[in-house]
Tab-separated table of C-alpha atoms and ligand atoms in Angstrom:
chain	number	residue	atom	x	y	z
A	1	MET	CA	50.815	28.684	0.173
A	2	ALA	CA	52.006	27.712	3.594
A	3	LEU	CA	53.825	24.432	3.031
A	4	ARG	CA	52.829	21.799	5.565
A	5	ASN	CA	56.388	21.460	6.782
A	6	PRO	CA	56.633	24.280	9.314
A	7	GLN	CA	60.368	24.654	8.725
A	8	VAL	CA	59.898	26.046	5.222
A	9	SER	CA	56.656	27.927	5.654
A	10	PHE	CA	57.988	31.388	4.769
A	11	ARG	CA	56.919	32.181	1.243
A	12	LEU	CA	57.920	35.459	-0.366
A	13	GLY	CA	55.690	36.753	-3.165
A	14	ARG	CA	53.207	34.830	-5.245
A	15	LEU	CA	53.317	31.305	-6.637
A	16	LYS	CA	54.101	31.223	-10.356
A	17	ARG	CA	53.297	28.565	-12.910
A	18	ARG	CA	56.282	27.328	-14.932
A	19	GLY	CA	55.268	24.565	-17.294
A	20	ARG	CA	53.499	21.982	-15.125
A	21	ALA	CA	55.201	23.214	-11.958
A	22	LEU	CA	54.052	25.730	-9.354
A	23	VAL	CA	57.095	27.751	-8.308
A	24	GLY	CA	57.525	29.886	-5.193
A	25	LEU	CA	60.342	31.743	-3.459
A	26	TYR	CA	60.843	30.804	0.205
A	27	ARG	CA	62.997	32.303	2.946
A	28	LEU	CA	65.262	29.773	4.639
A	29	PRO	CA	64.184	29.226	8.241
A	30	PRO	CA	66.792	30.095	10.902
A	31	GLY	CA	69.420	27.380	11.256
A	32	GLU	CA	68.656	25.843	7.855
A	33	SER	CA	70.978	25.899	4.867
A	34	PHE	CA	70.262	25.110	1.266
A	35	ALA	CA	72.014	21.730	1.654
A	36	SER	CA	70.088	20.762	4.804
A	37	LEU	CA	66.827	21.702	3.148
A	38	GLN	CA	67.673	19.705	0.044
A	39	GLU	CA	67.992	16.651	2.226
A	40	LYS	CA	64.382	17.183	3.239
A	41	GLU	CA	63.150	17.282	-0.355
A	42	ARG	CA	61.697	13.798	-0.189
A	43	GLU	CA	60.008	14.405	3.167
A	44	LEU	CA	58.475	17.562	1.793
A	45	ALA	CA	57.381	15.769	-1.372
A	46	SER	CA	55.575	13.064	0.558
A	47	ALA	CA	53.907	15.645	2.818
A	48	LEU	CA	52.603	17.433	-0.255
A	49	GLY	CA	51.858	14.322	-2.282
A	50	GLU	CA	53.780	15.604	-5.268
A	51	GLN	CA	57.309	15.982	-6.597
A	52	VAL	CA	59.335	18.853	-5.231
A	53	GLN	CA	62.538	20.443	-6.498
A	54	ILE	CA	64.517	22.887	-4.348
A	55	THR	CA	67.030	25.203	-6.062
A	56	GLN	CA	69.359	27.895	-4.826
A	57	THR	CA	68.665	31.486	-5.845
A	58	ALA	CA	70.725	34.647	-6.288
A	59	TRP	CA	69.080	36.075	-3.151
A	60	PRO	CA	70.960	35.142	0.006
A	61	GLY	CA	68.919	33.111	2.473
A	62	CYS	CA	66.246	32.245	-0.106
A	63	VAL	CA	65.414	29.080	-2.023
A	64	GLU	CA	63.080	28.396	-4.872
A	65	ILE	CA	60.742	25.467	-4.508
A	66	ALA	CA	59.096	24.019	-7.592
A	67	ARG	CA	56.198	21.607	-7.054
A	68	PHE	CA	55.278	19.223	-9.824
A	69	PRO	CA	51.882	17.595	-9.670
A	70	ALA	CA	52.612	13.905	-9.348
A	71	LEU	CA	49.033	13.005	-10.126
A	72	PRO	CA	48.191	11.960	-13.659
A	73	ARG	CA	46.487	14.506	-15.903
A	74	THR	CA	43.524	12.215	-16.458
A	75	VAL	CA	42.266	9.201	-14.593
A	76	SER	CA	39.472	6.953	-15.598
A	77	LEU	CA	36.932	5.498	-13.268
A	78	SER	CA	36.946	2.181	-15.089
A	79	ASP	CA	40.645	1.727	-14.159
A	80	ALA	CA	39.814	2.294	-10.498
A	81	LEU	CA	36.701	0.118	-10.378
A	82	PRO	CA	38.470	-3.166	-9.554
A	83	VAL	CA	40.024	-1.516	-6.479
A	84	ILE	CA	36.719	0.110	-5.516
A	85	ARG	CA	34.850	-3.191	-5.755
A	86	LYS	CA	37.413	-4.894	-3.548
A	87	ALA	CA	37.247	-2.237	-0.819
A	88	ASN	CA	36.999	-3.867	2.591
A	89	GLU	CA	34.430	-1.399	3.771
A	90	PHE	CA	31.594	0.611	2.300
A	91	SER	CA	33.503	3.737	1.261
A	92	TRP	CA	33.237	7.139	-0.339
A	93	CYS	CA	35.271	7.180	-3.527
A	94	LEU	CA	37.073	10.522	-3.530
A	95	GLY	CA	39.122	10.440	-6.726
A	96	GLU	CA	42.597	9.220	-7.509
A	97	GLY	CA	45.369	10.102	-5.039
A	98	VAL	CA	49.082	9.614	-5.493
A	99	GLN	CA	48.686	6.105	-4.125
A	100	GLY	CA	45.582	5.089	-6.090
A	101	PRO	CA	41.856	5.534	-5.489
A	102	VAL	CA	41.045	7.446	-2.306
A	103	LEU	CA	38.525	5.273	-0.462
A	104	VAL	CA	37.189	6.630	2.798
A	105	PRO	CA	34.970	4.383	4.969
A	106	LEU	CA	31.519	5.782	5.711
A	107	ARG	CA	31.763	4.182	9.144
A	108	GLU	CA	34.568	6.591	10.065
A	109	TYR	CA	33.417	9.562	8.002
A	110	PRO	CA	29.619	9.319	7.779
A	111	HIS	CA	28.941	12.663	6.094
A	112	LEU	CA	30.749	14.454	3.289
A	113	LEU	CA	30.998	18.084	2.208
A	114	VAL	CA	31.825	18.785	-1.454
A	115	ALA	CA	32.889	22.367	-2.149
A	116	GLY	CA	34.242	24.269	-5.130
A	117	ALA	CA	33.660	27.141	-7.500
A	118	THR	CA	31.410	26.713	-10.498
A	119	GLY	CA	32.779	24.296	-13.091
A	120	GLY	CA	35.153	22.611	-10.641
A	121	GLY	CA	33.515	19.222	-10.999
A	122	LYS	CA	31.194	18.876	-7.982
A	123	THR	CA	28.284	17.446	-9.949
A	124	ASN	CA	30.601	15.005	-11.687
A	125	ALA	CA	31.998	13.991	-8.298
A	126	LEU	CA	28.497	13.468	-6.868
A	127	LYS	CA	27.590	11.267	-9.828
A	128	VAL	CA	30.718	9.156	-9.386
A	129	ILE	CA	30.189	8.901	-5.618
A	130	ALA	CA	26.554	7.809	-6.106
A	131	GLU	CA	27.502	5.240	-8.753
A	132	THR	CA	30.429	3.807	-6.824
A	133	LEU	CA	28.312	3.490	-3.661
A	134	LYS	CA	25.843	1.429	-5.675
A	135	VAL	CA	28.636	-0.671	-7.144
A	136	GLN	CA	29.790	-1.547	-3.637
A	137	ARG	CA	26.378	-1.997	-2.012
A	138	PRO	CA	23.537	-2.441	-4.498
A	139	ASP	CA	21.162	-2.817	-1.554
A	140	ALA	CA	21.974	0.653	-0.199
A	141	THR	CA	19.482	3.447	-0.801
A	142	VAL	CA	21.044	6.325	-2.719
A	143	VAL	CA	18.961	9.449	-3.369
A	144	ILE	CA	20.166	12.581	-5.137
A	145	ALA	CA	18.523	15.979	-4.690
A	146	ASP	CA	19.292	18.628	-7.283
A	147	LEU	CA	17.143	21.703	-6.953
A	148	LYS	CA	18.639	23.153	-10.147
A	149	GLY	CA	16.319	20.973	-12.226
A	150	GLY	CA	18.012	17.603	-11.901
A	151	TYR	CA	18.825	17.225	-15.615
A	152	ASP	CA	22.540	16.678	-14.822
A	153	TYR	CA	21.521	13.486	-13.027
A	154	LYS	CA	19.167	12.102	-15.657
A	155	PRO	CA	21.756	9.490	-16.755
A	156	LEU	CA	21.646	8.106	-13.205
A	157	LEU	CA	17.896	7.481	-13.096
A	158	ASP	CA	18.418	3.743	-13.554
A	159	THR	CA	21.212	3.613	-10.996
A	160	VAL	CA	20.056	5.575	-7.980
A	161	ASP	CA	16.767	5.197	-6.141
A	162	GLU	CA	15.454	8.658	-6.838
A	163	VAL	CA	16.461	12.029	-8.229
A	164	ILE	CA	14.637	14.729	-6.271
A	165	ARG	CA	14.109	17.907	-8.254
A	166	ASP	CA	12.067	20.231	-6.081
A	167	LEU	CA	11.917	21.584	-2.565
A	168	ASP	CA	8.549	19.993	-1.755
A	169	ARG	CA	9.829	16.513	-2.462
A	170	LEU	CA	13.086	17.164	-0.590
A	171	HIS	CA	11.029	18.287	2.399
A	172	VAL	CA	9.004	15.065	2.357
A	173	TRP	CA	12.153	12.961	1.888
A	174	MET	CA	13.897	14.627	4.825
A	175	GLN	CA	10.824	14.009	6.991
A	176	GLN	CA	11.028	10.351	6.069
A	177	LEU	CA	14.702	10.262	6.948
A	178	VAL	CA	13.940	11.738	10.360
A	179	THR	CA	11.148	9.166	10.858
A	180	THR	CA	13.577	6.383	9.903
A	181	LEU	CA	16.117	7.844	12.292
A	182	THR	CA	13.635	7.651	15.160
A	183	GLU	CA	12.701	4.083	14.228
A	184	ARG	CA	16.326	3.037	14.007
A	185	GLU	CA	17.141	4.682	17.338
A	186	GLN	CA	14.354	2.647	18.882
A	187	GLU	CA	15.556	-0.546	17.191
A	188	ALA	CA	19.132	0.105	18.303
A	189	TRP	CA	17.854	0.562	21.853
A	190	GLU	CA	15.670	-2.551	21.844
A	191	ARG	CA	17.826	-4.973	19.879
A	192	GLY	CA	21.234	-3.469	20.452
A	193	THR	CA	21.966	-3.551	16.711
A	194	THR	CA	23.617	-0.770	14.775
A	195	HIS	CA	23.793	-2.675	11.485
A	196	PHE	CA	21.331	-0.917	9.244
A	197	THR	CA	21.038	-0.754	5.472
A	198	PRO	CA	22.928	2.370	4.476
A	199	CYS	CA	20.880	5.239	3.111
A	200	VAL	CA	22.828	8.056	1.457
A	201	THR	CA	21.243	11.361	0.428
A	202	LEU	CA	23.310	13.636	-1.817
A	203	ILE	CA	22.170	17.268	-2.034
A	204	ASP	CA	23.690	19.274	-4.883
A	205	GLU	CA	23.935	23.068	-4.604
A	206	PHE	CA	22.885	23.298	-0.987
A	207	ALA	CA	22.966	27.113	-1.192
A	208	THR	CA	19.554	26.904	-2.893
A	209	VAL	CA	18.095	25.594	0.367
A	210	THR	CA	19.843	28.125	2.614
A	211	SER	CA	19.064	31.102	0.376
A	212	THR	CA	15.399	30.024	0.172
A	213	ALA	CA	15.311	29.764	3.965
A	214	ASN	CA	16.589	33.345	4.214
A	215	SER	CA	14.286	34.656	1.502
A	216	LYS	CA	11.716	37.226	2.546
A	217	VAL	CA	9.632	36.986	-0.635
A	218	ASP	CA	7.810	33.668	-0.208
A	219	LYS	CA	7.382	33.087	3.512
A	220	GLU	CA	5.778	29.681	3.113
A	221	THR	CA	8.596	28.278	0.995
A	222	ALA	CA	11.121	29.890	3.346
A	223	GLU	CA	9.515	28.028	6.260
A	224	MET	CA	9.793	24.761	4.347
A	225	ALA	CA	13.471	25.397	3.594
A	226	LYS	CA	14.084	26.197	7.269
A	227	ALA	CA	12.441	22.911	8.243
A	228	ILE	CA	14.728	21.113	5.746
A	229	LEU	CA	17.782	22.794	7.308
A	230	ALA	CA	16.694	21.693	10.776
A	231	MET	CA	16.202	18.110	9.573
A	232	VAL	CA	19.566	18.099	7.776
A	233	ASN	CA	21.105	19.151	11.076
A	234	THR	CA	19.340	16.314	12.904
A	235	ILE	CA	20.554	13.703	10.394
A	236	LEU	CA	24.098	15.102	10.523
A	237	GLN	CA	24.123	14.901	14.300
A	238	LYS	CA	22.381	11.608	14.900
A	239	GLY	CA	22.499	9.640	11.646
A	240	ARG	CA	26.182	8.720	11.815
A	241	SER	CA	25.834	5.451	13.691
A	242	LEU	CA	22.412	4.579	12.259
A	243	GLY	CA	23.383	4.229	8.600
A	244	LEU	CA	21.931	7.584	7.510
A	245	HIS	CA	24.485	9.571	5.535
A	246	LEU	CA	24.465	12.981	3.871
A	247	VAL	CA	26.575	14.508	1.123
A	248	ILE	CA	26.236	18.258	0.755
A	249	ALA	CA	27.686	20.084	-2.256
A	250	THR	CA	28.024	23.823	-2.581
A	251	GLN	CA	29.615	26.454	-4.795
A	252	ARG	CA	29.725	28.897	-1.904
A	253	PRO	CA	31.230	27.197	1.123
A	254	ASP	CA	30.795	30.259	3.341
A	255	ALA	CA	29.393	30.490	6.831
A	256	GLU	CA	25.992	31.576	5.500
A	257	THR	CA	25.548	28.543	3.249
A	258	ILE	CA	27.167	26.042	5.607
A	259	PRO	CA	26.439	27.232	9.143
A	260	GLY	CA	29.046	26.259	11.731
A	261	THR	CA	26.739	23.657	13.310
A	262	LEU	CA	26.461	21.818	9.982
A	263	ARG	CA	30.179	22.114	9.172
A	264	ALA	CA	31.143	20.742	12.568
A	265	ASN	CA	29.389	17.463	11.764
A	266	MET	CA	30.994	16.922	8.379
A	267	ASP	CA	34.556	15.807	8.922
A	268	ALA	CA	35.186	14.493	5.405
A	269	LEU	CA	35.664	17.118	2.734
A	270	LEU	CA	36.277	17.067	-0.999
A	271	THR	CA	37.108	20.513	-2.287
A	272	PHE	CA	37.871	21.837	-5.744
A	273	HIS	CA	39.264	25.326	-6.370
A	274	VAL	CA	37.351	27.953	-4.371
A	275	THR	CA	37.192	31.630	-5.336
A	276	THR	CA	38.300	33.337	-2.112
A	277	GLN	CA	40.775	32.781	0.688
A	278	VAL	CA	37.924	33.175	3.183
A	279	GLN	CA	36.073	30.214	1.621
A	280	SER	CA	39.269	28.200	1.739
A	281	GLY	CA	39.512	29.025	5.443
A	282	VAL	CA	35.902	27.933	5.992
A	283	VAL	CA	36.465	24.524	4.414
A	284	LEU	CA	40.041	23.762	5.552
A	285	GLY	CA	40.302	25.812	8.712
A	286	PRO	CA	41.280	29.431	9.385
A	287	GLY	CA	44.453	30.576	7.621
A	288	HIS	CA	44.573	27.695	5.140
A	289	ASN	CA	44.569	28.916	1.550
A	290	GLU	CA	45.205	25.553	-0.067
A	291	ALA	CA	41.732	25.234	-1.615
A	292	PHE	CA	42.056	28.772	-3.015
A	293	GLU	CA	45.466	27.945	-4.472
A	294	LEU	CA	44.290	24.786	-6.249
A	295	PRO	CA	44.412	25.348	-10.004
A	296	PRO	CA	40.935	26.164	-11.357
A	297	ILE	CA	40.939	23.047	-13.514
A	298	PRO	CA	37.972	20.646	-13.347
A	299	GLY	CA	38.805	17.580	-11.302
A	300	ARG	CA	41.764	18.980	-9.292
A	301	ALA	CA	40.787	18.550	-5.676
A	302	LEU	CA	41.863	18.216	-2.073
A	303	VAL	CA	40.514	15.563	0.252
A	304	SER	CA	40.516	16.587	3.887
A	305	LEU	CA	39.770	14.121	6.648
A	306	GLY	CA	39.442	15.694	10.050
A	307	GLY	CA	42.370	18.091	9.657
A	308	SER	CA	44.968	16.526	7.324
A	309	TRP	CA	44.537	16.752	3.579
A	310	ASN	CA	45.848	15.319	0.356
A	311	ARG	CA	45.649	16.203	-3.273
A	312	CYS	CA	43.613	14.059	-5.609
A	313	ARG	CA	42.582	14.023	-9.212
A	314	TYR	CA	38.931	13.384	-9.678
A	315	PHE	CA	37.743	10.876	-12.263
A	316	ASP	CA	36.653	12.147	-15.615
A	317	GLY	CA	32.885	11.918	-15.719
A	318	SER	CA	32.752	10.503	-19.238
A	319	VAL	CA	32.683	6.876	-18.070
A	320	ASP	CA	29.163	5.624	-17.697
A	321	ILE	CA	29.563	2.688	-15.421
A	322	THR	CA	25.883	1.847	-15.473
A	323	SER	CA	26.601	0.212	-18.801
A	324	ILE	CA	29.386	-1.841	-17.221
A	325	PHE	CA	27.433	-3.045	-14.233
A	326	ASN	CA	23.772	-3.608	-14.402
A	327	ILE	CA	23.215	-2.263	-10.919
A	328	ARG	CA	19.497	-2.878	-10.943
A	329	ARG	CA	20.012	-6.570	-11.614
A	330	ARG	CA	22.660	-6.815	-8.902
A	331	ARG	CA	20.389	-4.991	-6.490
A	332	SER	CA	17.429	-7.312	-6.967
A	333	TRP	CA	19.783	-10.300	-6.722
A	334	ALA	CA	21.118	-8.919	-3.413
A	335	LEU	CA	17.589	-8.434	-2.107
A	336	ARG	CA	16.489	-11.930	-3.142
A	337	SER	CA	19.483	-13.559	-1.511
A	338	ALA	CA	19.013	-11.477	1.653
A	339	SER	CA	15.401	-12.573	1.997
A	340	ARG	CA	16.331	-16.234	1.237
A	341	SER	CA	18.958	-16.200	3.959
A	342	GLY	CA	16.424	-14.755	6.400
A	343	ALA	CA	18.540	-11.641	6.981
A	344	SER	CA	16.462	-8.684	8.007
A	345	VAL	CA	15.801	-6.415	5.052
A	346	ASP	CA	15.057	-2.833	5.813
A	347	ALA	CA	11.747	-2.903	3.998
A	348	TRP	CA	10.989	0.767	4.353
A	349	MET	CA	14.178	1.752	2.578
A	350	MET	CA	13.653	-0.585	-0.342
A	351	LYS	CA	10.498	0.916	-1.732
A	352	LEU	CA	10.575	4.643	-1.860
A	353	PRO	CA	7.281	6.378	-1.313
A	354	PRO	CA	5.840	8.406	-4.187
A	355	GLY	CA	6.195	12.170	-4.372
A	356	PRO	CA	3.738	14.372	-2.454
A	357	SER	CA	0.194	13.910	-3.715
A	358	SER	CA	-1.878	16.950	-4.607
A	359	ALA	CA	-4.123	16.163	-1.618
A	360	PHE	CA	-1.072	16.280	0.667
A	361	LEU	CA	0.093	19.583	-0.801
A	362	ALA	CA	-3.395	21.064	-0.481
A	363	ARG	CA	-3.580	19.897	3.138
A	364	ARG	CA	-0.165	21.335	3.867
A	365	ASN	CA	-0.989	24.649	2.218
A	366	SER	CA	-4.121	24.987	4.280
A	367	ARG	CA	-2.162	24.290	7.500
A	368	PRO	CA	1.152	26.128	7.087
A	369	THR	CA	2.142	25.751	10.718
A	370	SER	CA	1.928	21.950	10.698
A	371	ARG	CA	5.105	21.599	8.686
A	372	GLY	CA	7.726	21.449	11.328
A	373	GLY	CA	8.460	17.752	10.893
A	374	SER	CA	5.324	16.122	12.253
A	375	CYS	CA	4.211	14.727	8.888
A	376	THR	CA	5.242	11.133	8.233
A	377	SER	CA	5.460	8.982	5.161
A	378	ARG	CA	2.027	7.552	5.965
A	379	MET	CA	0.433	10.916	5.284
A	380	VAL	CA	1.847	10.859	1.783
A	381	ASN	CA	0.762	7.389	0.789
B	1	LIG	N1	37.239	15.071	-13.067
B	1	LIG	C1	37.019	15.718	-14.208
B	1	LIG	N2	37.858	15.566	-15.256
B	1	LIG	C2	37.618	16.234	-16.403
B	1	LIG	N3	36.600	17.064	-16.624
B	1	LIG	C3	35.728	17.250	-15.632
B	1	LIG	C4	35.894	16.590	-14.368
B	1	LIG	N4	34.881	16.969	-13.565
B	1	LIG	C5	34.131	17.811	-14.288
B	1	LIG	N5	34.634	17.984	-15.521
B	1	LIG	C6	34.068	18.855	-16.563
B	1	LIG	O1	33.952	20.164	-16.037
B	1	LIG	C7	32.683	20.732	-16.355
B	1	LIG	C8	31.972	21.188	-15.091
B	1	LIG	O2	31.745	20.046	-14.266
B	1	LIG	P1	30.577	20.014	-13.187
B	1	LIG	O3	29.264	20.321	-13.820
B	1	LIG	O4	30.689	18.732	-12.476
B	1	LIG	O5	30.992	21.237	-12.273
B	1	LIG	P2	30.235	21.861	-11.022
B	1	LIG	O6	31.258	22.112	-9.993
B	1	LIG	O7	29.084	20.999	-10.643
B	1	LIG	O8	29.711	23.238	-11.587
B	1	LIG	P3	28.446	24.092	-11.070
B	1	LIG	O9	28.807	24.610	-9.720
B	1	LIG	O10	28.315	25.182	-12.079
B	1	LIG	O11	27.259	23.176	-11.037
B	1	LIG	C9	31.907	19.671	-17.133
B	1	LIG	O12	31.977	20.006	-18.500
B	1	LIG	C10	32.651	18.390	-16.882
B	1	LIG	O13	32.649	17.536	-18.015
B	2	LIG	MG1	27.050	21.308	-10.506
């Protein structure tokens, strides 16, 4: 790994695990001595967010640097909830960092990419993110799309607004997001307001959409997936100031799954261990192997915000916070008090339209070319 401090970025050989520590041999940069480097131990430790120990070796001009993970082995979401509830701003909850829960405001980082090899903890992270968003803003619309069947998200059915389980429904939902985007753009133009009820859509295993779009077997479904990709791109580009947010999770964070245009609009990243150095470069930037070098342990992650990154330990998914907070009750209370106070309630977002009716699907199948985004929610109802 290239340590962030450029003065000690010359690693020789591979990193080795010794107990809890990751140990590597580094060549002393010109002009540095063992003593001068030791003085920088603390600086290095804070740059890495972990404890660091530098020792002299038998090889002249070389030092051994051992890095101890300073993060706890397990962290529970219930311990972090008081901090999350007191957050000043509506924030993504991206695990536990060395200084406590990592809370990242959606206002600054409107869209989030979650990457990591299978079993890293992406689904668990998406569940926690969805639940903690609802804890902070029960009035926000939170929709999860899982094209792998959705059963992982069944425990969240009472918490989130909808769990989308198939491509047809995702297509309709994205069309509605684009319609809302247009309406909000108009409202922002006419009334000068940019305060809209947040609407967050989390899409797990995004590669399903991109691989379907590239599939040559079922042309009709491929067209639908392509339309979804185009609409995702639109929301990523224009939704940021209009309260429309996307979270995209993928096992394969390569250029095929996350095209450059999409990646460029997602400046917040949560990554677990990835399987190749190339994937690490795609998520963190060329030449950065840090995501590849993360230990392949569920919940060990890096949070990257527009270039800099920090280690975090993601919350264990075993805490079901729906039993702690009755989010539904809080949500209806929030809605009642909003309407009593005369505040404008984004009515469209409150009641989600039903899934595509068979008449809609039949109509769409008979007119395959009409899919490119012209259908609105009114056609479904
Ligand atoms: N933060 C965590 N702490 C402890 N265990 C975790 C954590 N996150 C996930 N796990 C465990 O790791 C396993 C895999 O988690 P999860 O399903 O979230 O991974 P994934 O990245 O979504 O995998 P896939 O890509 O195959 O869908 C689960 O058994 C889960 O309980
Ligand atoms: Mg998963």
